[in-house]
Short mmCIF file of C-alpha atoms and ligand atoms in Angstrom, two decimals:
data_model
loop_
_atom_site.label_atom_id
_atom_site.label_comp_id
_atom_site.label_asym_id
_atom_site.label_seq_id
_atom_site.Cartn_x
_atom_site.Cartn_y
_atom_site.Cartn_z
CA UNK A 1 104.36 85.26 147.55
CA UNK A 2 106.84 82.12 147.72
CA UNK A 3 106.47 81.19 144.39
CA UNK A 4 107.66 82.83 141.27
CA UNK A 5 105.50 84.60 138.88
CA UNK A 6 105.90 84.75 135.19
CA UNK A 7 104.20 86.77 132.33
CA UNK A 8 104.03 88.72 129.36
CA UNK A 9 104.26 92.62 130.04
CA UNK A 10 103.99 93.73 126.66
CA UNK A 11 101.20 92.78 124.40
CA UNK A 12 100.76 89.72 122.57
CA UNK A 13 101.32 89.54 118.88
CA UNK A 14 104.10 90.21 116.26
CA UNK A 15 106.78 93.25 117.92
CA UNK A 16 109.86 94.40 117.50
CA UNK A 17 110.77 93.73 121.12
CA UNK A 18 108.53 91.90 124.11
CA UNK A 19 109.19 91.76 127.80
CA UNK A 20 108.65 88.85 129.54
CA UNK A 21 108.65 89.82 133.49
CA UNK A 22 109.06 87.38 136.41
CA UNK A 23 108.70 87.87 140.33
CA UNK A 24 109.93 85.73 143.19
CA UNK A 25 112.83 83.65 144.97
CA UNK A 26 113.65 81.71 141.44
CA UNK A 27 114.56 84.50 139.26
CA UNK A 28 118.86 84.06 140.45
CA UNK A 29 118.28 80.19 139.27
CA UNK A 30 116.66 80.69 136.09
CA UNK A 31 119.61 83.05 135.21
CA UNK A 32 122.17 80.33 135.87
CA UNK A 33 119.89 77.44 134.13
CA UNK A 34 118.91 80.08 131.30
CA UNK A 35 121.68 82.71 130.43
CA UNK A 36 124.82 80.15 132.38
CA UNK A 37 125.83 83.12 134.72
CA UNK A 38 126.42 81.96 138.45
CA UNK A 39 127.58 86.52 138.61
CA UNK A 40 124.72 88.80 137.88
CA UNK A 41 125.29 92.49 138.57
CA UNK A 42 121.88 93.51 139.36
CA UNK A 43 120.43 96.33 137.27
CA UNK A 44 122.75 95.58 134.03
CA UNK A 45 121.61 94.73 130.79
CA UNK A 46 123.20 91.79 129.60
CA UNK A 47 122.95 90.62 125.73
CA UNK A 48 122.87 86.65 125.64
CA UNK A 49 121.14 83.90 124.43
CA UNK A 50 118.28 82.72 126.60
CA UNK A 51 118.80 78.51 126.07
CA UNK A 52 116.22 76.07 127.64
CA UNK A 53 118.10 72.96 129.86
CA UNK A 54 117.11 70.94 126.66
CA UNK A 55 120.43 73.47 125.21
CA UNK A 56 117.77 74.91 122.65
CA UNK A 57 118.54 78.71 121.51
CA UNK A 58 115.34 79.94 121.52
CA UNK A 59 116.35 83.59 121.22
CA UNK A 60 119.13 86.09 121.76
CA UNK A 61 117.36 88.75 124.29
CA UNK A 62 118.38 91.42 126.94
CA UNK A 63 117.83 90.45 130.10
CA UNK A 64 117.93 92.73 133.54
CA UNK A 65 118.30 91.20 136.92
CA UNK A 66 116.75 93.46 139.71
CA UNK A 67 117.49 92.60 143.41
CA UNK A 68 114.31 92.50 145.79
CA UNK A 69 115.08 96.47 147.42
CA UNK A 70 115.27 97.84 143.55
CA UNK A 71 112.36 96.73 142.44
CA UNK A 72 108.86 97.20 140.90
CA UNK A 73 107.24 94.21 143.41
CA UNK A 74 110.16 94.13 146.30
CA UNK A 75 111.00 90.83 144.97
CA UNK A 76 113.73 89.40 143.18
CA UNK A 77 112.83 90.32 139.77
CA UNK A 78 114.13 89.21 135.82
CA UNK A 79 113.10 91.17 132.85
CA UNK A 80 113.89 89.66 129.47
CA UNK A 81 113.03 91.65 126.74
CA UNK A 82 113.15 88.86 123.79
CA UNK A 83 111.95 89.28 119.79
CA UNK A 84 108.55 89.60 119.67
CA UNK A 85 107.51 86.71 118.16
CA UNK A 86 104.42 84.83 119.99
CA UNK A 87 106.88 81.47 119.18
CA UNK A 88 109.81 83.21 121.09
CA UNK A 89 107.49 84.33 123.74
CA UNK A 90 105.29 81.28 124.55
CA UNK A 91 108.99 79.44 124.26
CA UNK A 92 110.51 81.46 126.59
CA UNK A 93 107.10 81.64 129.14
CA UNK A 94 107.40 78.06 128.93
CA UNK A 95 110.89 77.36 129.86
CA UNK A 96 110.25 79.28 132.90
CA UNK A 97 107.36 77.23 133.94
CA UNK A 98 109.22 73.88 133.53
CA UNK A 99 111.70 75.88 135.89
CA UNK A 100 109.29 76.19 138.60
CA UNK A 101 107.52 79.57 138.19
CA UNK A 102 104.03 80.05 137.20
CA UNK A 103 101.87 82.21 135.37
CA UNK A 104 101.27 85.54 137.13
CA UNK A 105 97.32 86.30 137.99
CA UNK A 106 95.83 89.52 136.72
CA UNK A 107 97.35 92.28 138.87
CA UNK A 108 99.84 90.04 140.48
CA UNK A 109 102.75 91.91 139.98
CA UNK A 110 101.42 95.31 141.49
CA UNK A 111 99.73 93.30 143.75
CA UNK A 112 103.49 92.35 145.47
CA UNK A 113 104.20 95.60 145.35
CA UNK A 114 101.33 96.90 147.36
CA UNK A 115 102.25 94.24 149.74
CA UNK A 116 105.94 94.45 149.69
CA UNK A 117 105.06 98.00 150.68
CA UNK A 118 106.26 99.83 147.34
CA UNK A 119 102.90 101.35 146.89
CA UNK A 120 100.03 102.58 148.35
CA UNK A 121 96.64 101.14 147.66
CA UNK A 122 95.92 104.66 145.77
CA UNK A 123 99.21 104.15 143.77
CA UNK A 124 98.35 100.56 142.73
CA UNK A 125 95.28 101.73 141.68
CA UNK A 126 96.38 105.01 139.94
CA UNK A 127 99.05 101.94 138.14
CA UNK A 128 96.02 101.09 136.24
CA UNK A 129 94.53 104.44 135.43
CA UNK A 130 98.36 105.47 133.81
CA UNK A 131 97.88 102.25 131.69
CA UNK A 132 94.35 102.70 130.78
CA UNK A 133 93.91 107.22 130.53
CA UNK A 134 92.53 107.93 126.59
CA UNK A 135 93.09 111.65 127.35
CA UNK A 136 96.48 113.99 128.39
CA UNK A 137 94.44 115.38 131.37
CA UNK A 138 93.39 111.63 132.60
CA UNK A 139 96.87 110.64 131.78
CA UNK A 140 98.34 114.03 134.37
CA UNK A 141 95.77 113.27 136.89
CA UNK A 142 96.26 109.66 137.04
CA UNK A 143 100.39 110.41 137.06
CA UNK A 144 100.03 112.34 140.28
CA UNK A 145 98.33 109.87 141.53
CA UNK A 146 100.60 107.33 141.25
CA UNK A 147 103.00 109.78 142.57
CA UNK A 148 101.01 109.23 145.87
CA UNK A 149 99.28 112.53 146.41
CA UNK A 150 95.63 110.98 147.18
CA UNK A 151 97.42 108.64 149.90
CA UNK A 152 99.20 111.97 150.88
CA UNK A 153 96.02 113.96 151.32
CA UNK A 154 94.66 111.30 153.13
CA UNK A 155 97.71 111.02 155.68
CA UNK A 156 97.31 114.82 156.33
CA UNK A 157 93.90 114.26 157.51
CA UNK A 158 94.58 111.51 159.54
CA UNK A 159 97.51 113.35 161.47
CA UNK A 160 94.83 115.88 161.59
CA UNK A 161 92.31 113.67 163.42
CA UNK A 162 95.01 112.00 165.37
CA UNK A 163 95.31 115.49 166.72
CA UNK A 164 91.65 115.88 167.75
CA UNK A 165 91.74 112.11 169.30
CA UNK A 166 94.61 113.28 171.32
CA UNK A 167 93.11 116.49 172.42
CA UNK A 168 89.69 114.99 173.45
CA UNK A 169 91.71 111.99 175.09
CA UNK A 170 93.69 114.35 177.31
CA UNK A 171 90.33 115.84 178.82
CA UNK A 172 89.26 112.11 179.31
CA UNK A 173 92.63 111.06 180.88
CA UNK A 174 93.05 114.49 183.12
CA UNK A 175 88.92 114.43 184.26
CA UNK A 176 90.44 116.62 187.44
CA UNK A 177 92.44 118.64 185.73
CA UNK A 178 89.86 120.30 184.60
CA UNK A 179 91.38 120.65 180.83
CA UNK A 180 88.93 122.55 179.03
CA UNK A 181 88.07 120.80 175.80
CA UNK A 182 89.50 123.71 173.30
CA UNK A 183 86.82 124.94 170.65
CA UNK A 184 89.27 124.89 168.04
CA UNK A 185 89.64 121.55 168.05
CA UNK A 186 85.85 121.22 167.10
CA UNK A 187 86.53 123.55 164.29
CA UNK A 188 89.76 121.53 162.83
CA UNK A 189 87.09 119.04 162.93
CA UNK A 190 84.46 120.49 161.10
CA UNK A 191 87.07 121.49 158.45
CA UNK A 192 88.12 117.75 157.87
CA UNK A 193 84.85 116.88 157.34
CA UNK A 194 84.30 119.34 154.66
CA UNK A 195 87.39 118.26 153.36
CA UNK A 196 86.49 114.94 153.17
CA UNK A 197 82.88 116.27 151.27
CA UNK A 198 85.77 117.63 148.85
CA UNK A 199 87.23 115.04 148.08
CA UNK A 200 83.71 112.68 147.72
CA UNK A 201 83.00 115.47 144.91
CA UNK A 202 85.77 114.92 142.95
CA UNK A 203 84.33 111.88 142.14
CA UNK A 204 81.27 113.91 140.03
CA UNK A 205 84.67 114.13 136.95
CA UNK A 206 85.35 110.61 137.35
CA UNK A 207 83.29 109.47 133.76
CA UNK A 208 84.02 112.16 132.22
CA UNK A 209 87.74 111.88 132.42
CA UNK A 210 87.81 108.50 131.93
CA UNK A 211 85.01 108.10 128.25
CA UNK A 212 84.96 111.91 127.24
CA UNK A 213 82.95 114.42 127.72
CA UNK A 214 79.56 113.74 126.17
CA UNK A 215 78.71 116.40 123.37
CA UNK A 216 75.27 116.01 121.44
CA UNK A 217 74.85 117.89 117.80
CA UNK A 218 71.54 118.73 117.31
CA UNK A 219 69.30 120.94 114.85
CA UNK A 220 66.93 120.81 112.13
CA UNK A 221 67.23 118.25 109.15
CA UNK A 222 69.88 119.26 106.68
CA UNK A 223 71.24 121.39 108.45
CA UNK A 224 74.74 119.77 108.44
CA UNK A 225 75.36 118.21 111.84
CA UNK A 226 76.17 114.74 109.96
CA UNK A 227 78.73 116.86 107.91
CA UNK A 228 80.01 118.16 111.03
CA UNK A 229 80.68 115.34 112.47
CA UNK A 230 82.64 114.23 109.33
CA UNK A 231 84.61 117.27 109.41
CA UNK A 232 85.41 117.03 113.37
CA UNK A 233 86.82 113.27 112.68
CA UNK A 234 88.29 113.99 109.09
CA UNK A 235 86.48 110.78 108.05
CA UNK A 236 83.11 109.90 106.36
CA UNK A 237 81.65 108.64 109.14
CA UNK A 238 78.32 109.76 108.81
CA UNK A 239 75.73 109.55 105.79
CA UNK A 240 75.32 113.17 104.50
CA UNK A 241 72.28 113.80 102.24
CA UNK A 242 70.77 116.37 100.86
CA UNK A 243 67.42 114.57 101.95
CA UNK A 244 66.09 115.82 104.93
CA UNK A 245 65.46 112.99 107.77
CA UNK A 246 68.47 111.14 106.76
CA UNK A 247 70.23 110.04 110.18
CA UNK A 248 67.44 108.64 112.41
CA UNK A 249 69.56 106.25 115.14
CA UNK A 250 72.43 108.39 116.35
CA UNK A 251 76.05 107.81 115.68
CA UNK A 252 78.83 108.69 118.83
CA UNK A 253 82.35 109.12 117.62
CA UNK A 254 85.42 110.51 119.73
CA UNK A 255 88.01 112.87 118.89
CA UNK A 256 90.50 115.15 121.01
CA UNK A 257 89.98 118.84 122.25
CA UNK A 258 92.87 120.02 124.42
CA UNK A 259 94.01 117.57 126.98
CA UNK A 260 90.59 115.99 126.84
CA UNK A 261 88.64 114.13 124.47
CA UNK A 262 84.74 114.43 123.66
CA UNK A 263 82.64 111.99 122.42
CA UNK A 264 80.39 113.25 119.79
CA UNK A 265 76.92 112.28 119.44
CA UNK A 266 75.40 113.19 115.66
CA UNK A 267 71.52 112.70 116.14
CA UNK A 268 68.21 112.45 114.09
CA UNK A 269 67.17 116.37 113.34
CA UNK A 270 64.28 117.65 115.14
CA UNK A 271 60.78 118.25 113.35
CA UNK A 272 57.70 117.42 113.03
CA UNK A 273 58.02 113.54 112.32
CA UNK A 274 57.20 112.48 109.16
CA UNK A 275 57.23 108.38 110.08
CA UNK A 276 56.93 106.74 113.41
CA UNK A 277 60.48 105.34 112.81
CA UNK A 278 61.67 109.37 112.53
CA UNK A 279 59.97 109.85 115.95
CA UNK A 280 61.86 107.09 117.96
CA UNK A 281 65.39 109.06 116.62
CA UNK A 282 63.81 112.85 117.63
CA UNK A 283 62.62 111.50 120.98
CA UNK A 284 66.26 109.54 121.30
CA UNK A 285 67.47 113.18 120.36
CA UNK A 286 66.20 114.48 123.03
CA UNK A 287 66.92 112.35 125.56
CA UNK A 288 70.59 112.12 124.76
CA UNK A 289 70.71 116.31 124.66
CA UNK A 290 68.85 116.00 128.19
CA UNK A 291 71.75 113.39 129.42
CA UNK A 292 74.33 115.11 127.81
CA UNK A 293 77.31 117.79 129.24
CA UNK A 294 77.64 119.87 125.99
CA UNK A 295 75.00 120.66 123.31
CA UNK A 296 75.84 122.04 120.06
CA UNK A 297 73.12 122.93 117.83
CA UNK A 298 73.85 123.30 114.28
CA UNK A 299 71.51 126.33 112.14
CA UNK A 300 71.45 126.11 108.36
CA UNK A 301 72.40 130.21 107.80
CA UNK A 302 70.32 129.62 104.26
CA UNK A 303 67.24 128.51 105.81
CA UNK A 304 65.85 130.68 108.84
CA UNK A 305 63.80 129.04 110.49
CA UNK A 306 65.14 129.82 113.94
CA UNK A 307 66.48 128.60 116.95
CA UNK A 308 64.87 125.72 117.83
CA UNK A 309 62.38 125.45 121.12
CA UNK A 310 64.08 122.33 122.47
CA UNK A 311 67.29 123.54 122.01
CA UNK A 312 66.19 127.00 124.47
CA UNK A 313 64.81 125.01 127.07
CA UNK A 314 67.67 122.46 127.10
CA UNK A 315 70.42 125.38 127.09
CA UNK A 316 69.37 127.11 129.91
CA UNK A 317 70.71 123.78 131.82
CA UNK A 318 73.08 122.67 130.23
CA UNK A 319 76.54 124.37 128.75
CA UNK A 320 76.05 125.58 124.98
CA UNK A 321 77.41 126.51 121.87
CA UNK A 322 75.38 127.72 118.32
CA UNK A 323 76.90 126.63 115.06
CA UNK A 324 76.06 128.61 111.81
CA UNK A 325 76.62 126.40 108.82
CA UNK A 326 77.12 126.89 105.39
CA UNK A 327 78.70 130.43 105.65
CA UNK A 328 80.23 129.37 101.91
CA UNK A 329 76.52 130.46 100.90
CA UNK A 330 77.15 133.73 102.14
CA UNK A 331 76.38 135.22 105.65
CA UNK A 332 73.55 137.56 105.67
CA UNK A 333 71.07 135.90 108.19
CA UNK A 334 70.39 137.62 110.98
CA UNK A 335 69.80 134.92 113.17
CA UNK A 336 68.54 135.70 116.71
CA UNK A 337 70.47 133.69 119.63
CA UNK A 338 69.59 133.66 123.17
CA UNK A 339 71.64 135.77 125.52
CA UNK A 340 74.72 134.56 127.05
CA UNK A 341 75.10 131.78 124.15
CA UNK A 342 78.40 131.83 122.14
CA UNK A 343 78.23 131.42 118.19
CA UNK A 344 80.88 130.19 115.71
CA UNK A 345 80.08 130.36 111.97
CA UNK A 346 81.48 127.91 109.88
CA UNK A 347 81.13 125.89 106.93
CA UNK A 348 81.92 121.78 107.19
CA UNK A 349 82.39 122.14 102.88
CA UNK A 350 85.39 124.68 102.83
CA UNK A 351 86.36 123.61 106.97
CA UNK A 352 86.09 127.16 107.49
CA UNK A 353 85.85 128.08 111.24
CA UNK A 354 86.37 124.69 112.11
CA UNK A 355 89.14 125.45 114.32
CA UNK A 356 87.92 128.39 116.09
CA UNK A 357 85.11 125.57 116.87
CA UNK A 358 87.61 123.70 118.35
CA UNK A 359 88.86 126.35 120.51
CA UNK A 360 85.50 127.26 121.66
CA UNK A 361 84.98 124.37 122.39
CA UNK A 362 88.12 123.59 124.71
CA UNK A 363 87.20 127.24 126.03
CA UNK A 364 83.88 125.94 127.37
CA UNK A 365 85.12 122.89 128.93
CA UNK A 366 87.32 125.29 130.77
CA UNK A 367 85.29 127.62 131.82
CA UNK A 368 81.93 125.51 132.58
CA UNK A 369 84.58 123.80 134.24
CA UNK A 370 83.27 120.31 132.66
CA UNK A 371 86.80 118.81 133.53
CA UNK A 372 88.66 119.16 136.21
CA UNK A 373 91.94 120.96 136.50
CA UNK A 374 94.85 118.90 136.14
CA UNK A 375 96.40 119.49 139.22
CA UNK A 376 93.18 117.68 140.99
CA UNK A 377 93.00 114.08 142.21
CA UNK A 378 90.00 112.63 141.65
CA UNK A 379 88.46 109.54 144.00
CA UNK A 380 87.45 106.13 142.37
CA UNK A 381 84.28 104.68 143.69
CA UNK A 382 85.81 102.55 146.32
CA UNK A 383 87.08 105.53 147.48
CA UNK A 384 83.53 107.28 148.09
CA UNK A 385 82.67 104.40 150.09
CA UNK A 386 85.46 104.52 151.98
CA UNK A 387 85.67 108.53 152.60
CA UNK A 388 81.57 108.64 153.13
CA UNK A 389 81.57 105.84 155.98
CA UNK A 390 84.83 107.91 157.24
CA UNK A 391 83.04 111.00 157.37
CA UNK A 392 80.16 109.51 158.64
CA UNK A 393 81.87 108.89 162.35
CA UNK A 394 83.68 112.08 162.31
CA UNK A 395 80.31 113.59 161.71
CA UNK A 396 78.90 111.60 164.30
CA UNK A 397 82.27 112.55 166.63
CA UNK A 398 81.51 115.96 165.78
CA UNK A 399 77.41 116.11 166.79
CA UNK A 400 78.69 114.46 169.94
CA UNK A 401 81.12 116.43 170.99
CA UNK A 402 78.76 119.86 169.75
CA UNK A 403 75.65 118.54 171.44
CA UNK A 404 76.22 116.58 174.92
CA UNK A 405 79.90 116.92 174.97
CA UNK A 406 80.02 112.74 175.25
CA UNK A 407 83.94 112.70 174.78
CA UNK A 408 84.16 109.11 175.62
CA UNK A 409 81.85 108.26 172.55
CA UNK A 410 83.47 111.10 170.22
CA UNK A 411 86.52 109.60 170.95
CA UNK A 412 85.12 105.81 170.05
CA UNK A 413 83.48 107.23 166.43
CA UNK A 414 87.05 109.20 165.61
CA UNK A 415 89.04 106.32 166.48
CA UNK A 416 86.49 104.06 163.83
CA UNK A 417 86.66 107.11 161.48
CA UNK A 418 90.35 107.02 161.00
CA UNK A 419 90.67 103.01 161.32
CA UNK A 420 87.87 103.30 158.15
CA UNK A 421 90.22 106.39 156.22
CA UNK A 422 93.01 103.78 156.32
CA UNK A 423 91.17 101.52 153.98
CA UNK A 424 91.87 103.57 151.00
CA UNK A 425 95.69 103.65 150.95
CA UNK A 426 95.30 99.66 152.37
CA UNK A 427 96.64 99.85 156.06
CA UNK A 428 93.47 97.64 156.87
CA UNK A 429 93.70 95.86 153.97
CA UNK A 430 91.56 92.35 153.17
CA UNK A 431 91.91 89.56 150.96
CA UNK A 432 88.43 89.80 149.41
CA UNK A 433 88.69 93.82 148.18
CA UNK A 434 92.73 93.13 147.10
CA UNK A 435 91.15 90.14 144.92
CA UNK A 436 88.48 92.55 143.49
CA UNK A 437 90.80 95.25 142.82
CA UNK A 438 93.81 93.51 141.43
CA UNK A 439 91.27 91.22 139.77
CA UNK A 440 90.56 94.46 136.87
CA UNK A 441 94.10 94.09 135.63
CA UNK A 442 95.39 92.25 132.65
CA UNK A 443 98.10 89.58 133.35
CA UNK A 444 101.35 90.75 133.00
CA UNK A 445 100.53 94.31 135.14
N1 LIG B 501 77.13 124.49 100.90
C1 LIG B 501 77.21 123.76 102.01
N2 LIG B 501 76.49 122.62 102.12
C2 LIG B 501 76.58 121.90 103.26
C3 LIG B 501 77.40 122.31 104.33
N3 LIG B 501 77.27 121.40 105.32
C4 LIG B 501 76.40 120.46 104.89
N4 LIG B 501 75.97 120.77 103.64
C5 LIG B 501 75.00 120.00 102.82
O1 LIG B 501 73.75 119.99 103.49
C6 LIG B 501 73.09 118.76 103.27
C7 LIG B 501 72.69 118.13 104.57
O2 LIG B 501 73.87 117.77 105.28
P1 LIG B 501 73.86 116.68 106.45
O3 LIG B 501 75.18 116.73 107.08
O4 LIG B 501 73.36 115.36 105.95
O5 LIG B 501 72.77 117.35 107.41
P2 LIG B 501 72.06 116.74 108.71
O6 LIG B 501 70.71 116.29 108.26
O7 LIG B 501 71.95 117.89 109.66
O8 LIG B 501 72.90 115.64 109.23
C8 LIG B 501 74.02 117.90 102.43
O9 LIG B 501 73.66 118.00 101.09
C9 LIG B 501 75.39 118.55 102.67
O10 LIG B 501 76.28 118.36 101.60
C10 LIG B 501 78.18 123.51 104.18
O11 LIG B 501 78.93 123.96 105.05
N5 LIG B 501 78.02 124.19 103.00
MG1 LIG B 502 72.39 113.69 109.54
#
């Protein structure tokens, strides 16, 4: 961490503005050699001409100066936010180089942070999840997280077990005393461990909040799921024909519902194939509907010919809603839907009922709870790993202590349990994992 990092924040390309960000002991010198102030009052933005030691002008930027205890990485730290021309920028990156920084790994920056204490493991990971959230409930959850409420969860249990470790050590240390171990200490116990199960299970939302939730139209040929599709994006995205058998690979667009987003799947209608080519698109169909979390099925209301059979089977598992399409043509079809199945009619040519779709749909998600609630925190998978081996010793701590009351070995396992809980906010932290983890962010972060 002796050396001074330098990189782009902002993206490359033509901008109005970009930041260029350095870390380290060097940033006070390149202010003198760059900007000729020996004075900086940290935290001020300063309008001035950033000029290389060859006295070239390369730009006139705003530049901040923030002293090691204010900021992002606990190190010495310059922002310059210059034009954002890749000329400027690569000028300005360069400069900075010749004056003894480097370029910044991926992850570098929050990487000094983490280790300059400023955040938690959790946080620096959350960093990324803030940067990278396609949806307003990813974007909340990932927002308390880098508020520091999974590192805050995880000190509560910790204190918790400290607790038992004490209480179990006291019979240990008193063996005459005749302290009776106290049976509600085996019950905090058991209640950390299923609150560690808890917070495993978050982990179940994890894709979903981070692609979409998966939604899969299906029905019988023509009867509008392409056109659906269209309507949900307000694009031509799909081929809509009045021939039957038209979409045979299936197309997945996204588009937002609520705080979340869903990614749509329009697939090859199911019936009877015609061609073996038609077959490999109904069997993908059905596959996809089998894999999905939502399943919309899409009913011509001109053409009865039911609900289909795959479509029953697959809704008893899996949350569902009926569309009935075409209501321009009138609405007189009785059709019959299976209890306990909701039904919007619509029509994708006038966009009638499309919204009440919409809200249906973000109803569903709510109440099949299919997201989580955005007041969760939800564990990565090097979380799981971490929490599972933790709750493996307690577990182990706990069948001890229930079985042949062996509080010299309970003690051992909740002593490894909590060493292993303080691997996800990084107390017992290693080069290898840090590299991994920091390793997923762009340069610059
Ligand atoms: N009148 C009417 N026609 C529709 C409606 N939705 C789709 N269609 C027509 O039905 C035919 C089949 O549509 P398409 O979206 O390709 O059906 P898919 O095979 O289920 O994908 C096309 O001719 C569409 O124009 C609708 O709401 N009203
Ligand atoms: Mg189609």
């Amino acid at each position: 961490m002796d050396d001074t990092i330098v990189a782009l924040a902002t993206p490359l390309g033509c901008s109005a503005i970009a930041k260029v960000r350095a870390s380290g002991p060097l940033c006070l010198d390149i202010i003198k050699t760059a900007f000729s102030r020996t004075e900086v009052e940290p935290r001020h933005a300063y309008l001035d001409n950033f000029v290389t030691p060859q006295n070239e002008i390369v730009d006139q930027v705003i530049f901040l100066f923030f002293d090691a205890s204010h900021s992002y990485t606990g190190q010495d730290s310059l922002e310059i936010d210059c034009h954002g021309n890749p000329i400027i920028i690569t000028k300005i990156t360069d400069t900075l180089c010749d004056l003894g920084c480097r370029i910044a790994n991926p992850g570098e920056f929050t990487r000094r942070a983490f280790l300059n204490r400023r955040l938690d493991l959790c946080q620096a990971e959350a960093v990324l999840d803030v940067i990278h959230a396609k949806s307003e409930r990813a974007l909340a959850i990932a927002q308390r997280q880098l508020g520091g409420v999974l590192g805050h969860k995880i000190s509560e249990i910790s204190s918790t077990l400290i607790r038992v470790l004490a209480a179990i050590e006291a019979c240990l240390d008193f063996p005459d005393e005749e302290i009776v171990f106290d049976q509600n200490i085996y019950q905090i116990a058991l209640k950390v461990s299923q609150d560690l199960r808890r917070f495993i299970d978050t982990n179940f939302y994890k894709n979903s909040l981070e692609n979409g939730i998966n939604m899969v139209i299906v029905g019988r040929p023509n009867a509008g799921k392409s056109s659906l599709l269209n309507a949900l994006l307000n694009i031509d995205r799909a081929i809509v024909s009045p021939e039957p058998g038209t979409t045979r690979d299936f197309i997945s667009e996204t588009i937002k519902a609520g705080p979340d987003i869903i990614k749509i799947y329009d697939t090859a209608g199911i019936r009877p194939p015609k061609s073996s080519l038609e077959k490999i698109g109904i069997d993908k169909t059905i596959e996809l509907a089998s894999n999905c979390d939502l399943i919309l099925l899409v009913l011509d209301i001109t053409t009865p010919d039911g609900i289909l059979d795959e479509f029953k089977q697959l809704s008893i598992k899996k949350p569902s809603l009926v569309v009935l399409n075409k209501i321009d043509l009138g609405d007189g079809l009785a059709v019959e839907i299976p209890p306990g199945i909701e039904s919007v009619k619509i029509s994708t040519k006038t966009g009638h009922g499309l919204d009440s779709l919409r809200l249906a749909l973000a109803r569903i998600i709510t109440e099949k709870n299919l997201m989580p609630s955005e007041d969760e925190f939800i564990v990565n998978s090097r979380h799981v790993q971490i929490l599972s081996k933790a709750k493996t010793y307690l577990d182990l701590a706990i069948h001890r202590l229930a079985q042949s009351n062996d509080l010299e070995l309970a003690a051992s396992d909740l002593r490894l349990g909590l060493e292993t809980l303080g691997e996800i906010t990084g107390k017992y932290d290693n080069e290898n994992m840090l590299d991994e983890l920091f390793g997923q962010f762009c340069i610059g972060k």
